[in-house]
Coordinates of C-alpha atoms and ligand atoms in Angstrom, one line a residue:
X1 CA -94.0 144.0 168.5
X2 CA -96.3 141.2 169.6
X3 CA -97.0 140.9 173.4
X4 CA -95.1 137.3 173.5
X5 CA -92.0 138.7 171.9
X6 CA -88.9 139.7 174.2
X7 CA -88.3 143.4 174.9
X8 CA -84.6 144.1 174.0
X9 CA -84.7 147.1 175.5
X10 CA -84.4 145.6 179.0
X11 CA -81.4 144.4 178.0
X12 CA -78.0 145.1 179.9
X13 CA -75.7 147.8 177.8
X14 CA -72.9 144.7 177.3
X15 CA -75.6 142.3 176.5
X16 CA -77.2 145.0 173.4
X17 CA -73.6 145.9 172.7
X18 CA -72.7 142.7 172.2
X19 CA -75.9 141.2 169.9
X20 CA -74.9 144.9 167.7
X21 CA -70.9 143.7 167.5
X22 CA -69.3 142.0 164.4
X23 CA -68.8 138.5 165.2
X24 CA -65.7 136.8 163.9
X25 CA -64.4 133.3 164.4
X26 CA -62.0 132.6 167.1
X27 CA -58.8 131.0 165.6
X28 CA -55.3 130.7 167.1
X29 CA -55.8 133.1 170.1
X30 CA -57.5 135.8 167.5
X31 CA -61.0 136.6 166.2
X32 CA -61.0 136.0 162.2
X33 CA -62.8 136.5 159.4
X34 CA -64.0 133.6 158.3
X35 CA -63.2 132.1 154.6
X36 CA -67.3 132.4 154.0
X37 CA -68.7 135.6 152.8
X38 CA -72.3 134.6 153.8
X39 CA -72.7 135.0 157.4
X40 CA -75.5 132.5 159.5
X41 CA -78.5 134.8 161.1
X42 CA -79.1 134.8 164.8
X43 CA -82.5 134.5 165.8
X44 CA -84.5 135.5 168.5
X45 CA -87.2 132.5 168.9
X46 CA -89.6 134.6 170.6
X47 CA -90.0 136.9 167.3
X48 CA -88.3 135.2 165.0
X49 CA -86.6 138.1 164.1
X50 CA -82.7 138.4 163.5
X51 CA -80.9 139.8 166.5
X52 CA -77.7 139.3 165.2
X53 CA -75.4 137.3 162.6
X54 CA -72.0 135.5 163.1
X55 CA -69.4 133.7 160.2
X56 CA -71.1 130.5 158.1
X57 CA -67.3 128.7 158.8
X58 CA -66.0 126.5 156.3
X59 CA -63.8 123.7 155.8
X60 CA -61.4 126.6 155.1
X61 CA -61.9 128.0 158.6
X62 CA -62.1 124.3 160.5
X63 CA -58.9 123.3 158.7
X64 CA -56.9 126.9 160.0
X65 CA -58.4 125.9 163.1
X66 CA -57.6 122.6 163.9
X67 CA -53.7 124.0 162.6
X68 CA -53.9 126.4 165.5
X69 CA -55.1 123.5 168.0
X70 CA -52.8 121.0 166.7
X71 CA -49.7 123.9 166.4
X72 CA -50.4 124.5 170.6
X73 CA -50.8 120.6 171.4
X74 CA -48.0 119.8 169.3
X75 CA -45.7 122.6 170.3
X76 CA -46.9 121.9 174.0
X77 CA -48.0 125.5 174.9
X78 CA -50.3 123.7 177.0
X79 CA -49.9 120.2 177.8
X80 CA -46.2 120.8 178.8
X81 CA -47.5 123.9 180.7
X82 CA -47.1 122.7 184.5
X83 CA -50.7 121.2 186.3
X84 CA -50.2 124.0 188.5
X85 CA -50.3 126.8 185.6
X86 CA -52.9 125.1 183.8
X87 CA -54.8 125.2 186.9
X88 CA -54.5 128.5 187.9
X89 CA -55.6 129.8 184.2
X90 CA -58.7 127.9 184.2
X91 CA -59.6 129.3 188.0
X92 CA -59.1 132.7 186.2
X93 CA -61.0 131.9 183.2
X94 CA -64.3 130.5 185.7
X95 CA -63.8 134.2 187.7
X96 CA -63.9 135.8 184.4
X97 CA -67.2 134.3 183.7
X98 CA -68.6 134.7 186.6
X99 CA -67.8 138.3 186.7
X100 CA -69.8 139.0 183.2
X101 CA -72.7 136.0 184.3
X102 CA -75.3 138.7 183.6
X103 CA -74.5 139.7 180.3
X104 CA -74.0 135.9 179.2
X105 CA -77.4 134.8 181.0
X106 CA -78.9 137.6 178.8
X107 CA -77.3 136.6 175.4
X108 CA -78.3 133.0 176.3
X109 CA -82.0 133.6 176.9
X110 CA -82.5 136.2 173.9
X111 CA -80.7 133.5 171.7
X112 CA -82.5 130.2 173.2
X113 CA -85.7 131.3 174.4
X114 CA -85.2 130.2 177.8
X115 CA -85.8 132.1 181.3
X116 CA -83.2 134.1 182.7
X117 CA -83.0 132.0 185.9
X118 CA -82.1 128.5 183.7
X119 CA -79.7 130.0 181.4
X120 CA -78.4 131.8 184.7
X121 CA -78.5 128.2 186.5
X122 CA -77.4 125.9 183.7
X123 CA -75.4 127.8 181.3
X124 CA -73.2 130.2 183.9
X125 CA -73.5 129.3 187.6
X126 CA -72.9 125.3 186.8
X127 CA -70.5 126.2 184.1
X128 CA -68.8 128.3 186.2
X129 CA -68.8 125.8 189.0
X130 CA -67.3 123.0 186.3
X131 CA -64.5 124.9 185.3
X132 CA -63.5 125.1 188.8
X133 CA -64.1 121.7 189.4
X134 CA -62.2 120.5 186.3
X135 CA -59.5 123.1 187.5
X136 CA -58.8 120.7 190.5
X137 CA -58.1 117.6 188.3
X138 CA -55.6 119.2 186.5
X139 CA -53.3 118.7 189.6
X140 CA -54.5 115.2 190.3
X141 CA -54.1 113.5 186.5
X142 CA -51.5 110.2 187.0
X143 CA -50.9 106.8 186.4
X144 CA -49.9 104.0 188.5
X145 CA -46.7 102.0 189.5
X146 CA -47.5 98.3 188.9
X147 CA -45.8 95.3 190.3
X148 CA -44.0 93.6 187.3
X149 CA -43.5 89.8 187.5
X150 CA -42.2 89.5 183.8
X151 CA -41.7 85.2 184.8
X152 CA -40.0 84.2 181.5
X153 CA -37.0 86.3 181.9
X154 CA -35.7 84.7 185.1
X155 CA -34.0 86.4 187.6
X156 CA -34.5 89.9 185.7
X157 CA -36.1 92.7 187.5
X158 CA -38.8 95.7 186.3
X159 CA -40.1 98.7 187.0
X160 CA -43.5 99.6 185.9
X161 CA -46.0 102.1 185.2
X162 CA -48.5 104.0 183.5
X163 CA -48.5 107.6 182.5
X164 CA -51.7 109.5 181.6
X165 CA -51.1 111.5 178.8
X166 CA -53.8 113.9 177.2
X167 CA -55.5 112.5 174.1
X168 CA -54.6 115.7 171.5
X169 CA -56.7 118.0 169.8
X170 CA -60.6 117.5 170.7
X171 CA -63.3 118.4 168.1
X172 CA -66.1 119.5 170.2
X173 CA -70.1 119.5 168.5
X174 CA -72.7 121.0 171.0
X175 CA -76.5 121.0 170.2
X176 CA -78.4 124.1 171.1
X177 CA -80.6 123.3 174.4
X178 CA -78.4 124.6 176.7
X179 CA -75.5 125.9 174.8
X180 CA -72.9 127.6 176.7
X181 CA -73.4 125.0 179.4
X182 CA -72.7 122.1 176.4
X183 CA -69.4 123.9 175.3
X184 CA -68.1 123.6 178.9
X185 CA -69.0 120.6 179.4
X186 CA -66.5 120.0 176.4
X187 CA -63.5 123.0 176.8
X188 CA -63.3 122.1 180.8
X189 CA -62.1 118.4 180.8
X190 CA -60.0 119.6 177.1
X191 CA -58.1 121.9 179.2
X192 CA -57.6 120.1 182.8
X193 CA -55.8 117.4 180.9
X194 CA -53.6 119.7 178.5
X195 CA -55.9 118.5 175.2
X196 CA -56.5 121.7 173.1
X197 CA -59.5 121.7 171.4
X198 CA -61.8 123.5 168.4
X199 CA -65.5 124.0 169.2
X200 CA -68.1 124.2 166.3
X201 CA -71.6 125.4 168.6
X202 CA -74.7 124.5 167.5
X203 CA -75.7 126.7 164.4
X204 CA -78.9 128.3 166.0
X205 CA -76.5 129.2 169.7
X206 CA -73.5 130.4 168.4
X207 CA -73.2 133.4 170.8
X208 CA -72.1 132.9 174.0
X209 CA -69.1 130.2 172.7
X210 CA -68.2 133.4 171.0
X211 CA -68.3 135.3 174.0
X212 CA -66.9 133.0 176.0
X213 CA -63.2 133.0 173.7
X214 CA -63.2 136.6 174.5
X215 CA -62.8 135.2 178.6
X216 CA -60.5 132.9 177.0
X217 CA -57.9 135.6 175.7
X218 CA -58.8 137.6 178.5
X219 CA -57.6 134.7 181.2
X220 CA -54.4 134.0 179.3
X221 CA -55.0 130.1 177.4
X222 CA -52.2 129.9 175.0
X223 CA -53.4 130.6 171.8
X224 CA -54.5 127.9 169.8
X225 CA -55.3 125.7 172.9
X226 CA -59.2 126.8 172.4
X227 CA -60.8 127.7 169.1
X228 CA -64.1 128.4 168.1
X229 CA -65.8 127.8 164.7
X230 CA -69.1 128.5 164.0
X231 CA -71.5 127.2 161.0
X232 CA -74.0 124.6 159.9
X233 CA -73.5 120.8 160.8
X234 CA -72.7 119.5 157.2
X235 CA -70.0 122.3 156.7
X236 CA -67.9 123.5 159.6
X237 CA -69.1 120.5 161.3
X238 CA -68.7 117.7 158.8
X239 CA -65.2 119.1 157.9
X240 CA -64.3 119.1 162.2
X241 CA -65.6 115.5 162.3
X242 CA -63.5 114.4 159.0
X243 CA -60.3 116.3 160.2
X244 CA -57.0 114.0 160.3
X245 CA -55.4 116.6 162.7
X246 CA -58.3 115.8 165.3
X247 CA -57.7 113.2 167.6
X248 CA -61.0 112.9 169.3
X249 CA -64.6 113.8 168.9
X250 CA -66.7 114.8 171.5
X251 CA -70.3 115.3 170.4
X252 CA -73.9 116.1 171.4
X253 CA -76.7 115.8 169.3
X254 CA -78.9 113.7 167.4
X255 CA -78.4 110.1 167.7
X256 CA -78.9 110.4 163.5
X257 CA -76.2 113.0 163.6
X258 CA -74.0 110.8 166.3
X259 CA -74.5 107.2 164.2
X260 CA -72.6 108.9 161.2
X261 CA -70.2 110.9 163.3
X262 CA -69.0 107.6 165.0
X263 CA -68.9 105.3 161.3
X264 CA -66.7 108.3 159.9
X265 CA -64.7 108.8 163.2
X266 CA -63.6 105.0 163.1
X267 CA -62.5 104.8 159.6
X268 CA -59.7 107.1 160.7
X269 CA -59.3 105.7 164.4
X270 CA -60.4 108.6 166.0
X271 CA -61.7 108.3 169.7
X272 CA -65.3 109.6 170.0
X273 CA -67.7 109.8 172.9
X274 CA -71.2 110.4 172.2
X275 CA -74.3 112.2 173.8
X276 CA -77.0 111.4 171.9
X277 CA -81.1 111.5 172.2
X278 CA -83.5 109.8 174.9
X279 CA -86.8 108.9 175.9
X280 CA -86.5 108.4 179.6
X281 CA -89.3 107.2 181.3
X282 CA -91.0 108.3 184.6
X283 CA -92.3 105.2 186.5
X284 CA -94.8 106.3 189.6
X285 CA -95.3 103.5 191.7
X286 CA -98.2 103.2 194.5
X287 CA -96.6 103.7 197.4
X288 CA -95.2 106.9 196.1
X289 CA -95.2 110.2 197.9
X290 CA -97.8 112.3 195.2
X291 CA -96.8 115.7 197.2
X292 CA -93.3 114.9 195.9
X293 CA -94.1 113.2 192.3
X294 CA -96.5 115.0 191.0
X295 CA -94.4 118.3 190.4
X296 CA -90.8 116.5 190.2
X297 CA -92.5 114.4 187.5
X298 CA -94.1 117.8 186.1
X299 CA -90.9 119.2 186.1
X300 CA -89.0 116.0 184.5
X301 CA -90.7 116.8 181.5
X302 CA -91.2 120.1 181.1
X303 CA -87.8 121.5 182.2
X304 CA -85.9 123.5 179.5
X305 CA -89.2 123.1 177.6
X306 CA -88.6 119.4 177.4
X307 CA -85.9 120.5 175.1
X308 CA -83.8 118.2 177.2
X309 CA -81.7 114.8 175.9
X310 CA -83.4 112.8 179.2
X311 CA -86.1 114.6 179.4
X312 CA -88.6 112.3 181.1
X313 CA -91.2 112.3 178.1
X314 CA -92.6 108.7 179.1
X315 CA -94.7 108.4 182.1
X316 CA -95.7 105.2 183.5
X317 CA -97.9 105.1 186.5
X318 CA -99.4 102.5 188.5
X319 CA -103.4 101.9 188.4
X320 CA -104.3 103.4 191.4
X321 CA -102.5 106.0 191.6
X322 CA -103.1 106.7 187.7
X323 CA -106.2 109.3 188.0
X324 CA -104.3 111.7 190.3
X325 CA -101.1 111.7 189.0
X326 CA -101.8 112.5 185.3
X327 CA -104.3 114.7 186.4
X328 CA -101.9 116.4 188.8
X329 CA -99.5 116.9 186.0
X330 CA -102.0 118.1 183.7
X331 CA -103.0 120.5 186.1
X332 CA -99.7 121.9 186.2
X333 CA -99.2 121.6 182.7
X334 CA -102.1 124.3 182.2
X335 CA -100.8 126.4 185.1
X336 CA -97.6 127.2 183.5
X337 CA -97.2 130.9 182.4
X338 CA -95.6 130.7 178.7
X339 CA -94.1 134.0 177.9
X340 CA -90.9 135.9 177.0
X341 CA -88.0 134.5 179.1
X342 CA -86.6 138.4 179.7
X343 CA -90.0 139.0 181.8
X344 CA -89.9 138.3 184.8
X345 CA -93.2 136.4 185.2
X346 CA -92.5 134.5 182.5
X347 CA -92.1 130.5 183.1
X348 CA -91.6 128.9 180.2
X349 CA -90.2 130.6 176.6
X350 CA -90.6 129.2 173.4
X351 CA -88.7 126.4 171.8
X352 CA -85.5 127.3 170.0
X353 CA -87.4 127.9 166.4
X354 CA -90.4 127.7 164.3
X355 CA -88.5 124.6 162.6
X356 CA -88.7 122.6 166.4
X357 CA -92.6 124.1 166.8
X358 CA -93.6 122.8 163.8
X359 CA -91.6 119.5 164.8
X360 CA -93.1 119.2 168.1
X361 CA -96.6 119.9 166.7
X362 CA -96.2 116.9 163.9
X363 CA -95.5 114.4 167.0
X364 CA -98.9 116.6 168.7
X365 CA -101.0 115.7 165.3
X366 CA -99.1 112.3 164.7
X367 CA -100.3 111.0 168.6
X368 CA -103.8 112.3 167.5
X369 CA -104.3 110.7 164.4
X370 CA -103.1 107.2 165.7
X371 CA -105.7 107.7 168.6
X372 CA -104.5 109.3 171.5
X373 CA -106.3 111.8 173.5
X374 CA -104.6 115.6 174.0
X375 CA -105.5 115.8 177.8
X376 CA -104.0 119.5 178.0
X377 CA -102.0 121.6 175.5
X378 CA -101.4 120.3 172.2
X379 CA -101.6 123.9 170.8
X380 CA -98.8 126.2 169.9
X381 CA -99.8 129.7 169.7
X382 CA -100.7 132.1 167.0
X383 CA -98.0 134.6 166.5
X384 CA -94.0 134.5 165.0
X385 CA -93.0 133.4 167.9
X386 CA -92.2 129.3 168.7
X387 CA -94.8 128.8 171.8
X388 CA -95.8 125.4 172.4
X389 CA -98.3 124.9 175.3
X390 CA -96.9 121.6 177.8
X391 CA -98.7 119.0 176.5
X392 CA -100.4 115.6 178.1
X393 CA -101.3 112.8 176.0
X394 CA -103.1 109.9 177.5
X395 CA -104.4 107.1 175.3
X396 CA -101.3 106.3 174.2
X397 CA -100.2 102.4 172.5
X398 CA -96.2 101.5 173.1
X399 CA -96.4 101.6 169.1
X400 CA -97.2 104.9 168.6
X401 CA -94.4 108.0 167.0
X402 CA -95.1 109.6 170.2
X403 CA -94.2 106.6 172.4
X404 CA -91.4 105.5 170.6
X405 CA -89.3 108.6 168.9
X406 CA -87.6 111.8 170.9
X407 CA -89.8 114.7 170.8
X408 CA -87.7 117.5 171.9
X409 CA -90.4 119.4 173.1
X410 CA -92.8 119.6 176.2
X411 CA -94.8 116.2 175.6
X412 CA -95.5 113.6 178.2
X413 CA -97.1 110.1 176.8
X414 CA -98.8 108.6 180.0
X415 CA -99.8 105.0 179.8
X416 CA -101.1 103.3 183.7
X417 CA -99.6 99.6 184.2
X418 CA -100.5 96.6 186.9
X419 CA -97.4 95.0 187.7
X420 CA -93.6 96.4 188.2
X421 CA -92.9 93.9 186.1
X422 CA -95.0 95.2 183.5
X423 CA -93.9 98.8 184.4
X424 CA -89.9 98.0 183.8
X425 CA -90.7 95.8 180.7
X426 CA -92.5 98.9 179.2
X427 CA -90.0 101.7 180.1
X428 CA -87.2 99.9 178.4
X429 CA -89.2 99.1 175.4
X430 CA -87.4 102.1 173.2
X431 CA -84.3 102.2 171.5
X432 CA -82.8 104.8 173.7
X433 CA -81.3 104.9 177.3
X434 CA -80.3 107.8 179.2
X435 CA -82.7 108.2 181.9
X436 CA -85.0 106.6 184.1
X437 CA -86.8 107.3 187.3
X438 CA -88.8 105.6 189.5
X439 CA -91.2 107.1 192.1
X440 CA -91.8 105.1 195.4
X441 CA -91.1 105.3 199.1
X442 CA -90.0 101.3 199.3
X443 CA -86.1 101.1 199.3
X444 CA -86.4 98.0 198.0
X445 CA -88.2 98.6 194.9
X446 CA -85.8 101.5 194.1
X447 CA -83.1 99.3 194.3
X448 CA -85.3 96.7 191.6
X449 CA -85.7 99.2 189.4
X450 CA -81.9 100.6 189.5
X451 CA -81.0 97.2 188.4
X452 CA -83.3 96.8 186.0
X453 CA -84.2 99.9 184.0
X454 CA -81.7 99.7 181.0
X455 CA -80.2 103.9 181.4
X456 CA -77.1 105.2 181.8
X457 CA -78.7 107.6 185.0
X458 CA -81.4 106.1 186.8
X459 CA -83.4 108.5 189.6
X460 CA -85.2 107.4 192.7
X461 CA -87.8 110.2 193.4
X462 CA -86.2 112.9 191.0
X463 CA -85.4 113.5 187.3
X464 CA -83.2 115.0 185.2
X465 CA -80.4 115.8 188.4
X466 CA -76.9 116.2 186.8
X467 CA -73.7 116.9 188.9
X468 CA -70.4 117.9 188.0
X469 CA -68.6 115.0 189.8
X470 CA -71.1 112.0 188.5
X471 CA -70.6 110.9 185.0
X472 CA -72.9 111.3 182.7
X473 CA -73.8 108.9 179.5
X474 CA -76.0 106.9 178.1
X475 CA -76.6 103.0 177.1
X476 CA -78.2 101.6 173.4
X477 CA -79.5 104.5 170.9
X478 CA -78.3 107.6 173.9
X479 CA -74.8 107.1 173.0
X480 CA -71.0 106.3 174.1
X481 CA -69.0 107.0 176.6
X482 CA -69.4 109.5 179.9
X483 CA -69.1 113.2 180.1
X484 CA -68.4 114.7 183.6
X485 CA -67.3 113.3 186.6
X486 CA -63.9 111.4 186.6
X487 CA -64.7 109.6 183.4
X488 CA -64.5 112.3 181.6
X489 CA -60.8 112.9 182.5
X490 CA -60.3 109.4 180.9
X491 CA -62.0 110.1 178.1
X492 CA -59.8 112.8 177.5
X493 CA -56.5 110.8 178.3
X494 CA -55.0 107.6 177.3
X495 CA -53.0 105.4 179.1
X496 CA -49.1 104.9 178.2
X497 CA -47.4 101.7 179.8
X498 CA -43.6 101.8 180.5
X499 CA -41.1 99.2 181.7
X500 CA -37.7 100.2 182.9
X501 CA -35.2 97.4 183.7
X502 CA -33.3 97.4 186.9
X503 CA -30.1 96.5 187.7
X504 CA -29.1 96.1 191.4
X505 CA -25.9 98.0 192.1
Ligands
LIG1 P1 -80.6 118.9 166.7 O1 -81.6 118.1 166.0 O2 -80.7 119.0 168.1 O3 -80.3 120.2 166.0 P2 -78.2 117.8 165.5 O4 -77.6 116.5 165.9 O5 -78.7 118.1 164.2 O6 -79.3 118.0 166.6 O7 -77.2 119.0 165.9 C1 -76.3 118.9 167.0 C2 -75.0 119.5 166.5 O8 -74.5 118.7 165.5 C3 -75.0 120.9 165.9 O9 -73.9 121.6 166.3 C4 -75.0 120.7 164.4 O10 -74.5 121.8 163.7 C5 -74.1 119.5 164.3 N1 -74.3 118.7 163.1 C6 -75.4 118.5 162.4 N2 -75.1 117.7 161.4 C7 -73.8 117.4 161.4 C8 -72.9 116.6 160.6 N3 -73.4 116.0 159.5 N4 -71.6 116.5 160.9 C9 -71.2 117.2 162.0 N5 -72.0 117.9 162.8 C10 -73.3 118.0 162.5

């Protein structure tokens, strides 16, 4: 075992058990074989070693699957169960995780190379915290009693209203960056408005959406309302996409992926929202509070290993201030302490796999040969595992791969500018639009540049902050549609209109 490799051993007796266990698929309130005889490896990033395997679905599997979902919407198991009920089960299902958070922090950081604290953070304690808040919309889903003129039937009178109904069965496609956290950010709202729903995680993550239908069983969801399926994108998840029986398809991924998920879902008029890439920018302006920017900008990029869809990988900064800043980051950059997420030291993991290291590392040698200078990092280290030291590039031209396409990895492109004008033309000079921030003490240029960066989240003196209750979504290349938040009640609804005409007795 190499020094940057995880020790297992420290491991919980659940967490070992459960990397050891047989891993079936999760269809109609039972785990299944799966129709596939091949089963998909589980790796552990740090060694590259297999640490456990789960079911390669197939169409086979997707198309019992959506059955089950469609058999429990259909039937009503659970969208005629009362708000109330539905309520209560998810409460008990957000207790259930909560109780075993441990065990699914551990399975999360062996399986994505990230520390214990941000799987504990982003993948149990928020997902905890978003079941319970999705809970508390089941109760309060309704429509509206509208005032009905109706002026070419004279003297007639009408009652009006809407009726929020829950969209169906939702096939749900989650990436791997932070993967338990991405399948509740899809089962929650699919079970506070009475959709049922069939998840297919990310093929390199599937362990803890396993895990998690055990809690599902366990807290008494009607079977068939949640099913898992795991495999590769162009099987299991190609099949999901293609479904008739789904209604909707919520993904998160790729914008490649997402382009050819939305053309597919429209030829059968399927609803889709989708989550898609980014390369948000960081504008530091002047005036700015460097005590304050120069580690929230540090960690704007290299949070979750800037494995992170608005990850803030573009990093504008205004002349004077340009020298400090980027050396500020750098210096932090070079600080940070890569090692295996289960010590407790460690910082930063790898990325999720040799595949994204040798990604990352083309962009690295790609920024290089087109002229840009490797201020710190730019190295990934010797050994199986996928370390990537944090990275600063300075040097860089708006034409450049490394300027222009998602990295997905811990890479920050810093360019200085004159003008705010300058600096808002630049940051939304890319195809994508999920993030923005802005770094300034002057209320009214954070206002300017909340108008005018062209993201779906803009941040004034922060990056990267999420909350349940705000919705979430991005504008051009970064996708369609909102997750979280109120919106993504609506996105999992649609509105019915009814008239009733009254007689006066
Ligand atoms: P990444 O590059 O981050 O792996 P992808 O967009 O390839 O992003 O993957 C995100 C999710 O989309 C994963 O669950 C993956 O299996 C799935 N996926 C990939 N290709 C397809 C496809 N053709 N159809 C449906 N799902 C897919």
């Amino acid at each position: 075992m190499h020094s940057l490799a995880n020790d297992l051993s420290s491991l919980s007796r659940p967490s070992r058990d459960y990397l050891k266990a047989r891993h079936r698929l999760f269809i109609g309130g039972r785990f299944v074989d799966s129709a596939a005889t091949k089963p998909l490896p589980v790796i552990d990033p740090t060694s590259g070693e297999q640490i456990s395997q789960v079911p390669a679905g197939e169409a086979e599997d997707v198309d019992r699957a959506v059955k089950a979902a469609r058999a429990a919407f259909d039937g009503g198991a659970w969208p005629k169960l009362s708000a109330t009920a539905r309520e209560r089960i998810m409460l008990r299902l957000a207790d259930l995780l909560e109780k075993h958070a441990d065990e699914f922090s551990q399975i999360e950081s062996v399986n994505s190379g990230r520390v214990l604290a941000a799987t504990r953070a982003f993948d149990v304690d928020l997902s905890v915290d978003y079941l319970r808040y999705m809970a508390g919309w089941a109760t309060k889903i309704h429509g509206e009693t509208i005032p009905a003129s109706v002026p070419y039937v004279p003297g007639a009178k009408f009652f009006a209203m809407t009726l929020r109904e829950p969209l169906g069965v939702i096939g749900a496609i989650t990436p791997w960056n932070v993967p338990l956290g991405q399948a509740i950010w899809k089962i929650a709202p699919a079970l506070a408005t009475g959709c049922t729903i069939v998840l297919k995680p990310a093929e390199q993550t599937p362990l803890t959406a396993l895990r998690f239908a055990e809690l599902v069983a366990e807290a008494g969801v009607p079977e068939g309302v949640v099913n898992v399926v795991t495999g590769i994108g162009e099987a299991a998840g190609a099949a999901l996409v293609t479904h008739p029986g789904v209604d909707k398809i919520s993904f998160t991924g790729s914008t490649d992926v997402g382009r050819r998920i939305g053309e597919l879902a429209a030829k059968q008029m399927k609803r889709f929202t989708l989550e898609l890439g980014g390369k948000s920018p960081m504008v530091v302006l002047e005036d700015a509070d460097l005590e304050v920017t120069i580690p929230g900008a540090a960690i704007g990029i290299f949070a979750n290993h800037g494995q992170n869809c608005c990850a803030g990988s573009r990093l504008f900064v205004q002349d004077n201030v340009y020298e400090e800043v980027v050396s500020g980051i750098a210096q932090i950059a070079s600080s940070i302490r890569l090692g295996p997420p289960l010590a407790s030291d460690t910082q930063m993991g790898p990325l999720i796999s040799n595949e994204q290291k040798r990604r990352v590392m083309d962009y690295v040698d790609s920024g290089r040969a087109e002229g840009a200078t490797v201020l710190v990092g730019g190295v990934a280290l010797e050994g199986p595992g996928a370390y990537v030291q944090p990275t600063v590039l300075t040097d860089v031209r708006p034409s450049m791969r490394v300027v222009q396409e998602e990295i997905f990895g811990p890479v920050l492109a810093a360019t200085r500018f004159g003008s705010v004008h300058d600096a808002v033309k630049m940051a939304n000079d890319t195809k994508f639009g999920l993030g923005a921030s802005v770094w300034t003490r002057s209320i009214d240029q954070a206002h300017w540049f909340i108008r005018n960066f062209n993201a779906g989240t803009v941040w004034v003196n922060t990056h990267t902050v999420l909350d349940l209750a705000v919705p979430f979504g991005g504008v051009k290349q970064s996708g369609m549609g909102h997750e979280l938040g109120e919106e993504a009640i609506k996105h999992h609804t649609h509105l019915k209109a009814a008239f009733i005409s009254l007689r006066d007795p």
